[in-house]
CSV table of C-alpha atoms in Angstrom, one decimal:
chain,number,residue,atom,x,y,z
A,24,UNK,CA,-69.7,13.2,142.0
A,25,UNK,CA,-73.5,13.5,142.1
A,26,UNK,CA,-75.3,10.5,140.7
A,27,UNK,CA,-78.3,12.3,139.2
A,28,UNK,CA,-78.0,14.6,136.3
A,29,UNK,CA,-80.0,17.9,135.9
A,30,UNK,CA,-81.1,18.8,132.4
A,31,UNK,CA,-79.7,22.0,130.9
A,32,UNK,CA,-81.7,24.6,129.0
A,33,UNK,CA,-81.5,22.9,125.7
A,34,UNK,CA,-82.6,19.6,127.1
A,35,UNK,CA,-85.5,21.2,129.0
A,36,UNK,CA,-86.6,22.8,125.7
A,37,UNK,CA,-86.8,19.3,124.1
A,38,UNK,CA,-88.9,18.2,127.1
A,39,UNK,CA,-91.2,21.2,126.7
A,40,UNK,CA,-91.6,20.5,123.0
A,41,UNK,CA,-92.6,16.9,123.7
A,42,UNK,CA,-95.1,18.0,126.3
A,43,UNK,CA,-96.7,20.3,123.8
A,44,UNK,CA,-96.7,17.5,121.2
A,45,UNK,CA,-98.5,15.3,123.7
A,46,UNK,CA,-101.2,17.9,124.2
A,47,UNK,CA,-101.8,17.9,120.4
A,48,UNK,CA,-101.6,14.2,119.9
A,49,UNK,CA,-103.2,12.6,123.0
A,50,UNK,CA,-106.5,11.9,121.3
A,51,UNK,CA,-104.6,9.7,118.7
A,52,UNK,CA,-103.1,7.7,121.6
A,53,UNK,CA,-106.4,7.0,123.3
A,54,UNK,CA,-108.4,6.4,120.1
A,55,UNK,CA,-106.0,5.6,117.3
A,56,UNK,CA,-107.2,6.1,113.8
A,57,UNK,CA,-105.1,3.2,112.5
A,58,UNK,CA,-106.4,-0.3,113.0
A,59,UNK,CA,-103.1,-1.5,114.5
A,60,UNK,CA,-102.9,1.3,116.9
A,61,UNK,CA,-99.9,3.0,115.3
A,62,UNK,CA,-99.7,6.8,116.1
A,63,UNK,CA,-99.1,8.0,112.5
A,64,UNK,CA,-99.5,11.8,113.2
A,65,UNK,CA,-97.3,11.5,116.4
A,66,UNK,CA,-94.6,9.8,114.5
A,67,UNK,CA,-94.4,12.5,111.9
A,68,UNK,CA,-94.3,15.2,114.5
A,69,UNK,CA,-91.6,13.4,116.5
A,70,UNK,CA,-89.5,13.3,113.4
A,71,UNK,CA,-90.1,17.0,112.6
A,72,UNK,CA,-88.7,18.1,116.0
A,73,UNK,CA,-85.6,15.9,115.5
A,74,UNK,CA,-86.3,13.2,118.1
A,75,UNK,CA,-85.2,10.3,116.0
A,76,UNK,CA,-82.1,12.1,114.8
A,77,UNK,CA,-80.9,12.1,118.4
A,78,UNK,CA,-80.2,8.4,118.1
A,79,UNK,CA,-77.7,8.8,115.2
A,80,UNK,CA,-74.8,9.1,117.7
A,81,UNK,CA,-74.3,8.4,121.4
A,82,UNK,CA,-73.3,12.1,121.9
A,83,UNK,CA,-76.9,13.1,122.3
A,84,UNK,CA,-77.7,10.4,124.8
A,85,UNK,CA,-78.8,12.9,127.5
A,86,UNK,CA,-81.2,14.7,125.2
A,87,UNK,CA,-82.6,11.3,124.0
A,88,UNK,CA,-83.2,10.2,127.6
A,89,UNK,CA,-84.9,13.5,128.4
A,90,UNK,CA,-87.2,13.0,125.4
A,91,UNK,CA,-88.0,9.3,126.2
A,92,UNK,CA,-88.6,10.0,129.9
A,93,UNK,CA,-91.2,12.6,129.0
A,94,UNK,CA,-92.8,10.4,126.3
A,95,UNK,CA,-93.1,7.7,128.9
A,96,UNK,CA,-94.7,10.0,131.4
A,97,UNK,CA,-97.2,11.0,128.7
A,98,UNK,CA,-97.9,7.4,127.6
A,99,UNK,CA,-96.9,7.8,124.0
A,100,UNK,CA,-97.3,4.5,122.1
A,101,UNK,CA,-95.2,3.2,119.2
A,102,UNK,CA,-91.8,1.5,118.6
A,103,UNK,CA,-89.7,4.1,120.3
A,104,UNK,CA,-86.7,2.2,121.6
A,105,UNK,CA,-86.9,0.0,118.5
A,106,UNK,CA,-86.4,3.1,116.4
A,107,UNK,CA,-83.5,4.1,118.5
A,108,UNK,CA,-81.9,0.7,117.9
A,109,UNK,CA,-82.5,0.9,114.2
A,110,UNK,CA,-81.1,4.4,113.7
A,111,UNK,CA,-78.0,3.7,115.7
A,112,UNK,CA,-77.4,0.1,114.4
A,113,UNK,CA,-77.9,0.5,110.6
A,114,UNK,CA,-75.7,2.3,108.2
A,115,UNK,CA,-76.3,3.1,104.6
A,116,UNK,CA,-73.5,0.8,103.4
A,117,UNK,CA,-74.9,-2.3,105.2
A,118,UNK,CA,-78.5,-1.6,104.0
A,119,UNK,CA,-77.4,-0.9,100.4
A,120,UNK,CA,-75.3,-4.1,100.4
A,121,UNK,CA,-78.1,-6.2,101.6
A,122,UNK,CA,-80.5,-4.6,99.2
A,123,UNK,CA,-78.2,-5.4,96.3
A,124,UNK,CA,-77.7,-9.0,97.4
A,125,UNK,CA,-81.4,-9.6,98.1
A,126,UNK,CA,-82.6,-8.2,94.8
A,127,UNK,CA,-86.2,-9.0,95.7
A,128,UNK,CA,-87.5,-5.9,97.4
A,129,UNK,CA,-86.8,-7.3,100.8
A,130,UNK,CA,-85.0,-4.0,101.8
A,131,UNK,CA,-84.6,-0.5,100.6
A,132,UNK,CA,-81.2,1.2,100.3
A,133,UNK,CA,-82.7,4.5,101.8
A,134,UNK,CA,-84.1,3.0,104.9
A,135,UNK,CA,-81.9,4.7,107.4
A,136,UNK,CA,-82.8,8.2,106.2
A,137,UNK,CA,-86.4,7.2,106.1
A,138,UNK,CA,-86.5,6.1,109.7
A,139,UNK,CA,-84.9,9.3,110.9
A,140,UNK,CA,-87.3,11.3,108.8
A,141,UNK,CA,-90.3,9.4,110.2
A,142,UNK,CA,-91.4,8.2,106.8
A,143,UNK,CA,-90.4,4.6,107.5
A,144,UNK,CA,-91.2,2.5,110.6
A,145,UNK,CA,-88.6,0.4,112.4
A,146,UNK,CA,-89.4,-2.4,114.8
A,147,UNK,CA,-87.7,-5.3,116.6
A,148,UNK,CA,-88.8,-9.0,116.6
A,149,UNK,CA,-89.1,-10.5,120.0
A,150,UNK,CA,-89.9,-14.0,121.0
A,151,UNK,CA,-91.6,-14.8,117.7
A,152,UNK,CA,-93.7,-11.6,117.7
A,153,UNK,CA,-93.2,-8.6,115.4
A,154,UNK,CA,-94.8,-5.3,116.5
A,155,UNK,CA,-96.4,-3.4,113.6
A,156,UNK,CA,-95.0,-5.9,111.1
A,157,UNK,CA,-97.5,-4.8,108.4
A,158,UNK,CA,-96.1,-1.3,108.3
A,159,UNK,CA,-92.5,-1.8,109.4
A,160,UNK,CA,-89.9,-1.2,106.7
A,161,UNK,CA,-87.1,-2.1,109.0
A,162,UNK,CA,-87.2,-5.2,111.2
A,163,UNK,CA,-84.3,-6.0,113.5
A,164,UNK,CA,-83.8,-9.1,115.7
A,165,UNK,CA,-81.7,-9.1,118.9
A,166,UNK,CA,-80.1,-12.5,119.4
A,167,UNK,CA,-77.3,-14.0,121.5
A,168,UNK,CA,-75.0,-13.8,118.5
A,169,UNK,CA,-75.8,-10.1,117.8
A,170,UNK,CA,-78.2,-7.8,116.0
A,171,UNK,CA,-79.6,-8.9,112.7
A,172,UNK,CA,-81.3,-7.0,109.9
A,173,UNK,CA,-84.3,-9.1,108.8
A,174,UNK,CA,-86.7,-9.2,105.8
A,175,UNK,CA,-89.5,-6.7,106.1
A,176,UNK,CA,-93.2,-7.6,106.2
A,177,UNK,CA,-93.0,-11.3,107.0
A,178,UNK,CA,-96.1,-13.4,106.7
A,179,UNK,CA,-97.6,-14.5,110.0
A,180,UNK,CA,-100.7,-14.7,112.1
A,181,UNK,CA,-102.2,-11.5,113.7
A,182,UNK,CA,-102.0,-11.5,117.5
A,183,UNK,CA,-103.7,-9.1,119.9
A,184,UNK,CA,-101.2,-8.3,122.7
A,185,UNK,CA,-101.6,-6.9,126.2
A,186,UNK,CA,-102.1,-3.3,125.2
A,187,UNK,CA,-104.7,-4.3,122.6
A,188,UNK,CA,-102.3,-3.6,119.7
A,189,UNK,CA,-102.1,-6.0,116.9
A,190,UNK,CA,-98.8,-7.7,116.4
A,191,UNK,CA,-97.8,-10.5,114.1
A,192,UNK,CA,-96.6,-14.0,115.1
A,193,UNK,CA,-93.7,-14.6,112.7
A,194,UNK,CA,-90.0,-15.2,112.6
A,195,UNK,CA,-88.7,-13.0,109.8
A,196,UNK,CA,-85.8,-14.2,107.6
A,197,UNK,CA,-82.4,-12.9,108.6
A,198,UNK,CA,-80.5,-11.0,106.0
A,199,UNK,CA,-77.3,-9.7,107.5
A,200,UNK,CA,-75.7,-9.2,110.9
A,201,UNK,CA,-74.8,-5.7,112.1
A,202,UNK,CA,-71.1,-5.2,112.9
A,203,UNK,CA,-70.4,-6.1,116.5
A,204,UNK,CA,-69.1,-2.7,117.6
A,205,UNK,CA,-72.0,-0.9,116.0
A,206,UNK,CA,-74.5,-3.4,117.4
A,207,UNK,CA,-73.1,-3.0,120.9
A,208,UNK,CA,-73.4,0.8,120.7
A,209,UNK,CA,-76.9,0.6,119.4
A,210,UNK,CA,-78.0,-1.9,122.1
A,211,UNK,CA,-76.6,0.4,124.8
A,212,UNK,CA,-78.4,3.4,123.5
A,213,UNK,CA,-81.7,1.5,122.8
A,214,UNK,CA,-81.7,0.0,126.3
A,215,UNK,CA,-81.1,3.5,127.7
A,216,UNK,CA,-84.0,4.8,125.8
A,217,UNK,CA,-86.3,2.0,127.0
A,218,UNK,CA,-85.1,2.6,130.6
A,219,UNK,CA,-85.9,6.3,130.3
A,220,UNK,CA,-89.4,5.6,129.0
A,221,UNK,CA,-90.1,3.1,131.8
A,222,UNK,CA,-88.9,5.7,134.4
A,223,UNK,CA,-91.2,8.3,133.0
A,224,UNK,CA,-94.2,5.9,132.9
A,225,UNK,CA,-93.5,4.5,136.3
A,226,UNK,CA,-93.2,8.0,137.8
A,227,UNK,CA,-96.6,8.9,136.4
A,228,UNK,CA,-98.3,5.8,138.0
A,229,UNK,CA,-96.7,6.5,141.4
A,230,UNK,CA,-97.9,10.2,141.2
A,231,UNK,CA,-101.4,9.3,140.2
A,232,UNK,CA,-101.7,6.4,142.7
A,233,UNK,CA,-100.5,8.7,145.5
A,234,UNK,CA,-103.0,11.4,144.4
A,235,UNK,CA,-105.8,8.9,144.5
A,236,UNK,CA,-104.7,7.6,147.9
A,237,UNK,CA,-104.7,11.2,149.3
A,238,UNK,CA,-108.2,12.0,147.9
A,239,UNK,CA,-109.9,8.6,148.6
A,240,UNK,CA,-111.3,8.4,152.2
A,241,UNK,CA,-111.7,5.0,153.9
A,242,UNK,CA,-112.5,4.3,157.5
A,243,UNK,CA,-113.0,8.1,158.1
A,244,UNK,CA,-109.6,9.2,156.9
A,245,UNK,CA,-107.6,9.4,153.7
A,246,UNK,CA,-106.5,6.1,152.2
A,247,UNK,CA,-102.9,7.4,152.1
A,248,UNK,CA,-102.8,7.6,155.9
A,249,UNK,CA,-102.8,3.8,156.1
A,250,UNK,CA,-99.3,2.4,156.4
A,251,UNK,CA,-100.2,-0.6,154.2
A,252,UNK,CA,-100.9,1.9,151.3
A,253,UNK,CA,-98.4,4.6,152.0
A,254,UNK,CA,-95.3,2.5,152.6
A,255,UNK,CA,-95.4,0.5,149.3
A,256,UNK,CA,-96.0,3.7,147.4
A,257,UNK,CA,-93.0,5.3,149.2
A,258,UNK,CA,-90.9,2.2,148.3
A,259,UNK,CA,-91.9,2.5,144.7
A,260,UNK,CA,-91.1,6.2,144.6
A,261,UNK,CA,-87.6,5.5,145.9
A,262,UNK,CA,-87.2,2.8,143.3
A,263,UNK,CA,-88.2,5.0,140.5
A,264,UNK,CA,-86.0,7.8,141.7
A,265,UNK,CA,-83.0,5.4,141.8
A,266,UNK,CA,-83.7,4.2,138.3
A,267,UNK,CA,-84.1,7.7,137.1
A,268,UNK,CA,-80.7,8.7,138.6
A,269,UNK,CA,-79.0,5.6,137.2
A,270,UNK,CA,-80.4,6.2,133.7
A,271,UNK,CA,-79.5,9.9,133.6
A,272,UNK,CA,-76.0,9.3,134.8
A,273,UNK,CA,-75.5,6.5,132.3
A,274,UNK,CA,-76.7,8.8,129.5
A,275,UNK,CA,-74.2,11.5,130.6
A,276,UNK,CA,-71.4,9.0,130.7
A,277,UNK,CA,-72.4,7.5,127.3
A,278,UNK,CA,-72.4,11.0,125.8
A,279,UNK,CA,-68.8,11.6,126.9
A,280,UNK,CA,-67.6,8.2,125.8
A,281,UNK,CA,-67.4,6.7,129.3
A,282,UNK,CA,-68.2,3.0,129.4
A,283,UNK,CA,-71.6,2.1,130.9
A,284,UNK,CA,-72.2,-1.2,132.6
A,285,UNK,CA,-74.2,-3.3,130.2
A,286,UNK,CA,-77.9,-3.4,131.0
A,287,UNK,CA,-77.7,-1.6,134.3
A,288,UNK,CA,-80.1,1.2,133.6
A,289,UNK,CA,-82.7,-1.1,132.0
A,290,UNK,CA,-82.5,-3.7,134.7
A,291,UNK,CA,-82.9,-0.9,137.3
A,292,UNK,CA,-85.9,0.5,135.5
A,293,UNK,CA,-87.4,-3.0,135.0
A,294,UNK,CA,-87.1,-3.8,138.6
A,295,UNK,CA,-88.8,-0.6,139.6
A,296,UNK,CA,-91.5,-1.2,137.0
A,297,UNK,CA,-92.5,-4.5,138.5
A,298,UNK,CA,-93.1,-3.0,141.9
A,299,UNK,CA,-94.9,0.0,140.5
A,300,UNK,CA,-97.4,-2.0,138.5
A,301,UNK,CA,-98.2,-4.3,141.4
A,302,UNK,CA,-98.5,-1.4,143.9
A,303,UNK,CA,-100.5,0.8,141.5
A,304,UNK,CA,-103.2,-1.8,141.2
A,305,UNK,CA,-103.2,-2.5,145.0
A,306,UNK,CA,-103.6,1.1,145.8
A,307,UNK,CA,-106.8,1.4,143.9
A,308,UNK,CA,-108.0,-1.7,145.7
A,309,UNK,CA,-110.1,-3.3,142.9
A,310,UNK,CA,-109.8,-4.0,139.2
A,311,UNK,CA,-112.8,-1.9,138.3
A,312,UNK,CA,-111.4,1.2,140.1
A,313,UNK,CA,-108.1,0.8,138.4
A,314,UNK,CA,-109.6,0.3,134.9
A,315,UNK,CA,-111.4,3.6,135.3
A,316,UNK,CA,-108.2,5.4,135.8
A,317,UNK,CA,-105.2,6.0,133.5
A,318,UNK,CA,-103.1,3.6,135.6
A,319,UNK,CA,-104.4,0.4,133.9
A,320,UNK,CA,-103.3,1.3,130.3
A,321,UNK,CA,-100.0,2.7,131.6
A,322,UNK,CA,-99.4,-0.5,133.6
A,323,UNK,CA,-100.1,-2.7,130.6
A,324,UNK,CA,-97.8,-0.7,128.5
A,325,UNK,CA,-95.0,-1.0,131.1
A,326,UNK,CA,-95.5,-4.7,131.5
A,327,UNK,CA,-95.4,-5.3,127.7
A,328,UNK,CA,-92.3,-3.2,127.3
A,329,UNK,CA,-90.4,-5.1,130.0
A,330,UNK,CA,-91.3,-8.4,128.5
A,331,UNK,CA,-90.5,-7.4,124.9
A,332,UNK,CA,-87.6,-5.0,125.6
A,333,UNK,CA,-85.5,-7.1,127.9
A,334,UNK,CA,-83.6,-9.8,126.0
A,335,UNK,CA,-84.3,-13.3,127.5
A,336,UNK,CA,-81.1,-13.6,129.5
A,337,UNK,CA,-81.6,-10.2,131.2
A,338,UNK,CA,-85.3,-10.7,131.7
A,339,UNK,CA,-84.5,-13.9,133.6
A,340,UNK,CA,-82.0,-12.0,135.8
A,341,UNK,CA,-84.6,-9.3,136.5
A,342,UNK,CA,-87.2,-11.8,137.5
A,343,UNK,CA,-84.7,-13.7,139.7
A,344,UNK,CA,-84.0,-10.5,141.6
A,345,UNK,CA,-87.5,-9.1,141.8
A,346,UNK,CA,-89.5,-12.3,142.2
A,347,UNK,CA,-87.4,-13.8,145.0
A,348,UNK,CA,-89.2,-16.4,147.3
A,349,UNK,CA,-88.1,-14.5,150.4
A,350,UNK,CA,-90.1,-11.4,149.3
A,351,UNK,CA,-93.7,-12.1,150.2
A,352,UNK,CA,-94.7,-8.7,148.9
A,353,UNK,CA,-93.8,-9.8,145.3
A,354,UNK,CA,-95.8,-12.0,143.0
A,355,UNK,CA,-94.4,-15.4,142.4
A,356,UNK,CA,-95.1,-16.3,138.8
């Protein structure tokens, strides 16, 4: 059985629709109109073409991965994997029950439909930070004891994060825990979505860095002719291809009800991401050259996603593998 999965006509149509959306909305991503950097227009258009509805069941996992891979390649900002987690984890009965018990406007019984329709924003608290807390109507928390629905719009201190977005330092009050089976299915799908986004974003960095190395001349020949430049890029390309194959195969298995090893696609993508970010900067040779390219913002987005998206116990496992002391080509930090 082949590991990689080729997209069919319907899935390629989704990718084409996302690519067209990116052409229309790219200006909003580079120069967002909202102070917190949230892509309001993009969110509405993603909902219109049914992207968020793909997360309602695991049966559309391949289509979801195809969409997130392309969004990653384009560099679309926003709580994408967080929305997938919310749509898959929450059900109307849980939300309505919490709303009735809270009785103080902490939650709204129609949140699930609103997130799918793009009229409500969902996010996930991570390490004491809440992305887009001021506009999120759904806040979830992933913890060792499960997935929790939390109170929306917690009070806290604004914090500017790596991508220059404004998050909030806060620990929102927990309201109810999502049922274990539903939380597990939601986590698997959300991690798959995040892995696909990382694969798309990493593939873009490798392609752009390779193009730069081919065009840039140093010592009378293309920079890419130097083994110290070409070999790390080739290693990254192989790593991204492997992560892409693992993610697509996991999506195909998940769509047919086949169990997927927990965390495998995301750990594979996170491992590839660390190498791609480091090599991307090294290829350009200097911070100023990198900052003038599109590699720098993409690398910051990738780094932030790996830190915020991996739960602590898996993030530690990824770092233990990638940042080994016997690998002098890796940063030790």
